[in-house]
mmCIF file of C-alpha atoms in Angstrom:
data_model
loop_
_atom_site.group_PDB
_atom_site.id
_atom_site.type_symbol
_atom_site.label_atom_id
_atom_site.label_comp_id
_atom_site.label_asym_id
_atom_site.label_seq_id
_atom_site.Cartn_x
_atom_site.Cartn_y
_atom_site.Cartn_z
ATOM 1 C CA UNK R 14 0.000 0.000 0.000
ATOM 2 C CA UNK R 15 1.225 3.221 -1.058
ATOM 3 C CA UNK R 16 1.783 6.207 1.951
ATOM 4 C CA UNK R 17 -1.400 8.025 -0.148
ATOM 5 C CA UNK R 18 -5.478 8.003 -0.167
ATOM 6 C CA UNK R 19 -7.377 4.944 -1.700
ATOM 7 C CA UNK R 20 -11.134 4.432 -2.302
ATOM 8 C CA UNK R 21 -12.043 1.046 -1.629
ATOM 9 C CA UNK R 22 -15.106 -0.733 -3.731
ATOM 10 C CA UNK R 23 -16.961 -3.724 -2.435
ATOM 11 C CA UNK R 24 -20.282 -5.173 -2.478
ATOM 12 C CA UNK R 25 -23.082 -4.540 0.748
ATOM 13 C CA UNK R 26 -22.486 -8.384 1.224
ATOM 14 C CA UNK R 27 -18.304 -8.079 1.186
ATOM 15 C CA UNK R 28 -18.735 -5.835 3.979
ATOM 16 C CA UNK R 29 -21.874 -7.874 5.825
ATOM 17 C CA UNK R 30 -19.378 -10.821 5.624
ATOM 18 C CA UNK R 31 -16.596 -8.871 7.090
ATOM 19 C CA UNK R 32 -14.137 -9.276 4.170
ATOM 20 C CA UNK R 33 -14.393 -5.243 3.332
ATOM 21 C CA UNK R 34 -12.387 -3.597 6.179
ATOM 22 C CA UNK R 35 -9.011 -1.328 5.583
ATOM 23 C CA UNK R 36 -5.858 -3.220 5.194
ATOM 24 C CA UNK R 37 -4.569 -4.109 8.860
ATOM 25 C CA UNK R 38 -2.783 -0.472 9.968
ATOM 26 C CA UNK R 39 -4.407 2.367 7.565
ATOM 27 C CA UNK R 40 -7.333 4.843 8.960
ATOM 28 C CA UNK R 41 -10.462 4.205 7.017
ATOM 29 C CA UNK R 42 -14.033 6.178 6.662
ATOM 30 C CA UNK R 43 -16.886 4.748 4.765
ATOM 31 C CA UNK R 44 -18.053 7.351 2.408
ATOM 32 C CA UNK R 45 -21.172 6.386 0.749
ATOM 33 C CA UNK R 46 -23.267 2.805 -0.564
ATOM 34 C CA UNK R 47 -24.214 4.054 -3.532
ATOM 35 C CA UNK R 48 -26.964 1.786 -5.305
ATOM 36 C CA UNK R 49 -26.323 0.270 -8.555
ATOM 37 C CA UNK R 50 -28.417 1.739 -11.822
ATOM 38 C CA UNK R 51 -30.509 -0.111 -14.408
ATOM 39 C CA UNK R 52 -30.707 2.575 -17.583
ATOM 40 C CA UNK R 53 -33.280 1.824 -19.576
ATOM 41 C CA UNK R 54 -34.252 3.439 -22.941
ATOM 42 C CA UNK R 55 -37.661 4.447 -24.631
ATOM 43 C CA UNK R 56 -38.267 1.320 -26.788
ATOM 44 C CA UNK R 57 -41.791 0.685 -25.722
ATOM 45 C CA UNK R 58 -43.064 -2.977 -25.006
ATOM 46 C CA UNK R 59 -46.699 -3.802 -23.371
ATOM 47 C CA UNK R 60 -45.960 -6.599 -21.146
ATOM 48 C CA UNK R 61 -41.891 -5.889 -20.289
ATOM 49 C CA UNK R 62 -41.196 -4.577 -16.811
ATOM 50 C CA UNK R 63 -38.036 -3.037 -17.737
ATOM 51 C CA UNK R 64 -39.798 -0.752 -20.602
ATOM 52 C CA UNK R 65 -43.174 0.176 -18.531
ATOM 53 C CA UNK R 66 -44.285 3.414 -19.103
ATOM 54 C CA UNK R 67 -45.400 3.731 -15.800
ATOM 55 C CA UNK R 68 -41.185 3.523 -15.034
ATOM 56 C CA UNK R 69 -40.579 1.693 -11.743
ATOM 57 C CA UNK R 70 -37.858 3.061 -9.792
ATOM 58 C CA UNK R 71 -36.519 0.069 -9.450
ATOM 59 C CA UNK R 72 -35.850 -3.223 -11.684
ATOM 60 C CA UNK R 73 -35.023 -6.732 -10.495
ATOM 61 C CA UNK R 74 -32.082 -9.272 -11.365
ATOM 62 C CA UNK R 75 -34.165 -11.730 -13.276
ATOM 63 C CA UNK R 76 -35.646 -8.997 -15.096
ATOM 64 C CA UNK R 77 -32.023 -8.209 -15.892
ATOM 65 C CA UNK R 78 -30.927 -11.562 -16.699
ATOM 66 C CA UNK R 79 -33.157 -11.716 -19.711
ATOM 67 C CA UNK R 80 -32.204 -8.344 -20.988
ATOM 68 C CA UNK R 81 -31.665 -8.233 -24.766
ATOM 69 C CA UNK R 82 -28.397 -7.404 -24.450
ATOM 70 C CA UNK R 83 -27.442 -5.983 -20.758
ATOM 71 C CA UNK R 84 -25.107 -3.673 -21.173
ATOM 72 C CA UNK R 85 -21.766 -3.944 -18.711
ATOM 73 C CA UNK R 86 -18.870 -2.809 -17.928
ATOM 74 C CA UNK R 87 -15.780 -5.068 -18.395
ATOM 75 C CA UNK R 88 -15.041 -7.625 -15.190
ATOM 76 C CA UNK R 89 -12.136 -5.282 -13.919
ATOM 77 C CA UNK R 90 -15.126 -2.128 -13.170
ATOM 78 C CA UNK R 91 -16.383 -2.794 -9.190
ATOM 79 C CA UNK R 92 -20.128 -2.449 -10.579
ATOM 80 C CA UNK R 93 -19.198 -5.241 -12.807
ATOM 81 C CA UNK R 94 -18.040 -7.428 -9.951
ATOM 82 C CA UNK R 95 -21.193 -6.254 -8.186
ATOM 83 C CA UNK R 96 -23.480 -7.031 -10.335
ATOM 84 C CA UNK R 97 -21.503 -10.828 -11.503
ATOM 85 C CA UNK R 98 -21.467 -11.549 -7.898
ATOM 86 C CA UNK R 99 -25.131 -10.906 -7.360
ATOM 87 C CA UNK R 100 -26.486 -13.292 -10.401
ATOM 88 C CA UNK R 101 -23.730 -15.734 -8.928
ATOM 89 C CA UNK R 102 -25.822 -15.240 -5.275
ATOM 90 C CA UNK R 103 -28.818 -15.556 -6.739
ATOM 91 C CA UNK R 104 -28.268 -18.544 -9.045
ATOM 92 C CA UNK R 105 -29.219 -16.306 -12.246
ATOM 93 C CA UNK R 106 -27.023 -15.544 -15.214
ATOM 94 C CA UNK R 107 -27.790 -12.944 -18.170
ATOM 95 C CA UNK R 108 -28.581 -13.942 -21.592
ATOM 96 C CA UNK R 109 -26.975 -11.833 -23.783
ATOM 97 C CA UNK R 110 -24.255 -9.049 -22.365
ATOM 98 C CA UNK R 111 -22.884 -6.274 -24.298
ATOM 99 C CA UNK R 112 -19.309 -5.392 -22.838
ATOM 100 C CA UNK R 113 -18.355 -1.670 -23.190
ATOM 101 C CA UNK R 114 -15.416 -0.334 -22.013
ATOM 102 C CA UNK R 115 -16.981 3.268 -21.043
ATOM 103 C CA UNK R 116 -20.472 4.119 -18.843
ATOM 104 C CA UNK R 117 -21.300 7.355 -21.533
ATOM 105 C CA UNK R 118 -21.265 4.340 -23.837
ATOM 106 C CA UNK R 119 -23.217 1.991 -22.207
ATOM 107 C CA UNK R 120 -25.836 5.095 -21.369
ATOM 108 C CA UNK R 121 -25.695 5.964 -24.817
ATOM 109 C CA UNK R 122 -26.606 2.345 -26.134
ATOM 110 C CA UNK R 123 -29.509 2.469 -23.467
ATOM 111 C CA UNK R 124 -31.286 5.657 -24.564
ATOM 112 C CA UNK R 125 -31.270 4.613 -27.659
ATOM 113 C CA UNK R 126 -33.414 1.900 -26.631
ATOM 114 C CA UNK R 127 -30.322 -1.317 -27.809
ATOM 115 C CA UNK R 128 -29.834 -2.452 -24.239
ATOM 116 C CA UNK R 129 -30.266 -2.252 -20.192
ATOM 117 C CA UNK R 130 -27.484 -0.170 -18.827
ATOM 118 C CA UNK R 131 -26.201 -1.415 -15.782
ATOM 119 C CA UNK R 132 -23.540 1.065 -13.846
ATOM 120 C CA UNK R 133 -23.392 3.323 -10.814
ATOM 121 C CA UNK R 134 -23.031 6.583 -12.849
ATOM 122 C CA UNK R 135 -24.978 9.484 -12.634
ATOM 123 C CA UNK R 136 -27.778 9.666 -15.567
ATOM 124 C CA UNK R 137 -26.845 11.049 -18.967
ATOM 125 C CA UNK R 138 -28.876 11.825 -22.049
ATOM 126 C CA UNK R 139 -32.237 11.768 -20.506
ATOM 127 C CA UNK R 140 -32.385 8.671 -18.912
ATOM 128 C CA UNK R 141 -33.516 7.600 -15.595
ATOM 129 C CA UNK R 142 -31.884 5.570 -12.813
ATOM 130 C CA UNK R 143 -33.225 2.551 -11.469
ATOM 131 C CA UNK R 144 -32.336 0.748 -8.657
ATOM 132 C CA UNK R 145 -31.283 -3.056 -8.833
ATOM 133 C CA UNK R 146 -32.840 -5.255 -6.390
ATOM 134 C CA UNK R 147 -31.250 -8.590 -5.381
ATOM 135 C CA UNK R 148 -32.915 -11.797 -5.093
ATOM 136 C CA UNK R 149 -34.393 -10.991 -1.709
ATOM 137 C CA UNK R 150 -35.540 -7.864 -2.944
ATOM 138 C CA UNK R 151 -32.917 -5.351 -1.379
ATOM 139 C CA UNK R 152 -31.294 -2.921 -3.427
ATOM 140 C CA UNK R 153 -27.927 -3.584 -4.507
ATOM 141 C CA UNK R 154 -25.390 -1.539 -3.802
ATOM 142 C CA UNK R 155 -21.574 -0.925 -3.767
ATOM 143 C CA UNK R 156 -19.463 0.256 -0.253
ATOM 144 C CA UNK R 157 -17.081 3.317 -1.110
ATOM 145 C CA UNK R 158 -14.456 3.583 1.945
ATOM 146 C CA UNK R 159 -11.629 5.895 1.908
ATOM 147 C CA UNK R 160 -8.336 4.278 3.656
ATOM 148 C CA UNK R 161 -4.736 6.100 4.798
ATOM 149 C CA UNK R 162 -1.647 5.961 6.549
ATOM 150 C CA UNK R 163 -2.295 7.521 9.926
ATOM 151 C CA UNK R 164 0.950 7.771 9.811
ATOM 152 C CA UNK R 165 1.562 10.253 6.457
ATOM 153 C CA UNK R 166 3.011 13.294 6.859
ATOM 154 C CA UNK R 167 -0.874 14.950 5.722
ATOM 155 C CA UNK R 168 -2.775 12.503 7.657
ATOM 156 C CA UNK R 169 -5.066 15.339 8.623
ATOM 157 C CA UNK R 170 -5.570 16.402 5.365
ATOM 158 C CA UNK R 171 -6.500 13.209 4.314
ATOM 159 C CA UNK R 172 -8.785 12.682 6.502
ATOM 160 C CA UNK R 173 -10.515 15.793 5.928
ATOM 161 C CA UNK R 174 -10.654 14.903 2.522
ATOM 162 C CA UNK R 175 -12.576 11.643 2.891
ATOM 163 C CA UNK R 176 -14.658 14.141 4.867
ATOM 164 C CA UNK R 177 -15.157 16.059 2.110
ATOM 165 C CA UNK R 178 -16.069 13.345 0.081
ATOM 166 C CA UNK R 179 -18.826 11.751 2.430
ATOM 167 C CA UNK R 180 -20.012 15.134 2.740
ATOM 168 C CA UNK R 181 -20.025 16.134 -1.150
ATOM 169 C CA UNK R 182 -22.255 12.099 -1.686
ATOM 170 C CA UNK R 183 -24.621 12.737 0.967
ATOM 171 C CA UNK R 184 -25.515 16.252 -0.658
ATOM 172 C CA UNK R 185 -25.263 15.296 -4.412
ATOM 173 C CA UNK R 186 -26.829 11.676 -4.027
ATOM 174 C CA UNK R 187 -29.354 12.328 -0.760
ATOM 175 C CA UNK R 188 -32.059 10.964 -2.182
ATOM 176 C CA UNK R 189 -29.963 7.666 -3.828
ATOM 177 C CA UNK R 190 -28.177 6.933 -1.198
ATOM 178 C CA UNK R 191 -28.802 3.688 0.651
#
């Protein structure tokens, strides 16, 4: 571990399980749990939960799972991991992914109504976040912790920055935030 300031990604269940904590030694702050986004486009079908017009907030795995494609991130993005680990936990996998190496991208392909976006980026080009709910019906969601050397010479600063940080998500994401 370099002397600097990392943000840490996990899954709500890495950190239920107790494998998400700081390496041993570093000063850590949770800064936000930030749910994971379904982006869905305008192509209109009558009996698809994904393309309602009455536009749930929310959209579940096996509704994903037979998305036509799903749009993704590549494996090494934490919503990717996310998201893989949840259709592992829930015994589901998709049926046809799209892997695109950037979330304007994957937005893009969603609004123009080629594809579920799956990602944990703010909305672009119109669309509308909705929340992905597990198997059991509870949002998914990723763990952002800040960790540092208590022992670097700006220690305080860094600190203050993770601050910052928790701060800045709680105003810019209150009403996402799980």
């Amino acid at each position: 571990m370099s002397s600097g300031f990392t943000l840490y990604v996990a899954t709500k269940s890495d950190s239920s399980r107790g494998a998400f904590t700081a390496p041993s030694g570093l000063a850590s702050m949770m800064i936000a749990e930030p749910p994971v986004r379904a982006y869905v486009g305008s192509r209109p079908s009558a009996d698809d939960e994904a393309h309602s017009h009455e536009a749930p907030r929310t959209l579940s795995l096996a509704t994903l799972a037979t998305a036509d494609p799903l749009v993704v991130l590549p494996g090494r993005y934490p919503v990717r991991k996310v998201l893989s680990r949840a259709f592992e936990d829930a015994g589901l996998a998709p049926a046809h992914l799209q892997e695109v190496d950037s979330p304007e991208a994957a937005q893009a392909i969603a609004a123009s109504g080629r594809g579920i976006a799956v990602l944990t980026n703010d909305p672009r080009f119109g669309l509308v976040p909705r929340r992905v709910l597990d198997v059991d019906g509870q949002v998914l969601t990723q763990s952002l912790r800040a960790a540092w050397s208590p022992d670097h010479h700006a220690a305080g600063e860094l600190a203050a920055l993770a601050e910052d940080l928790r701060d800045f998500c709680a105003r810019q994401y209150a009403d996402d935030l799980a």
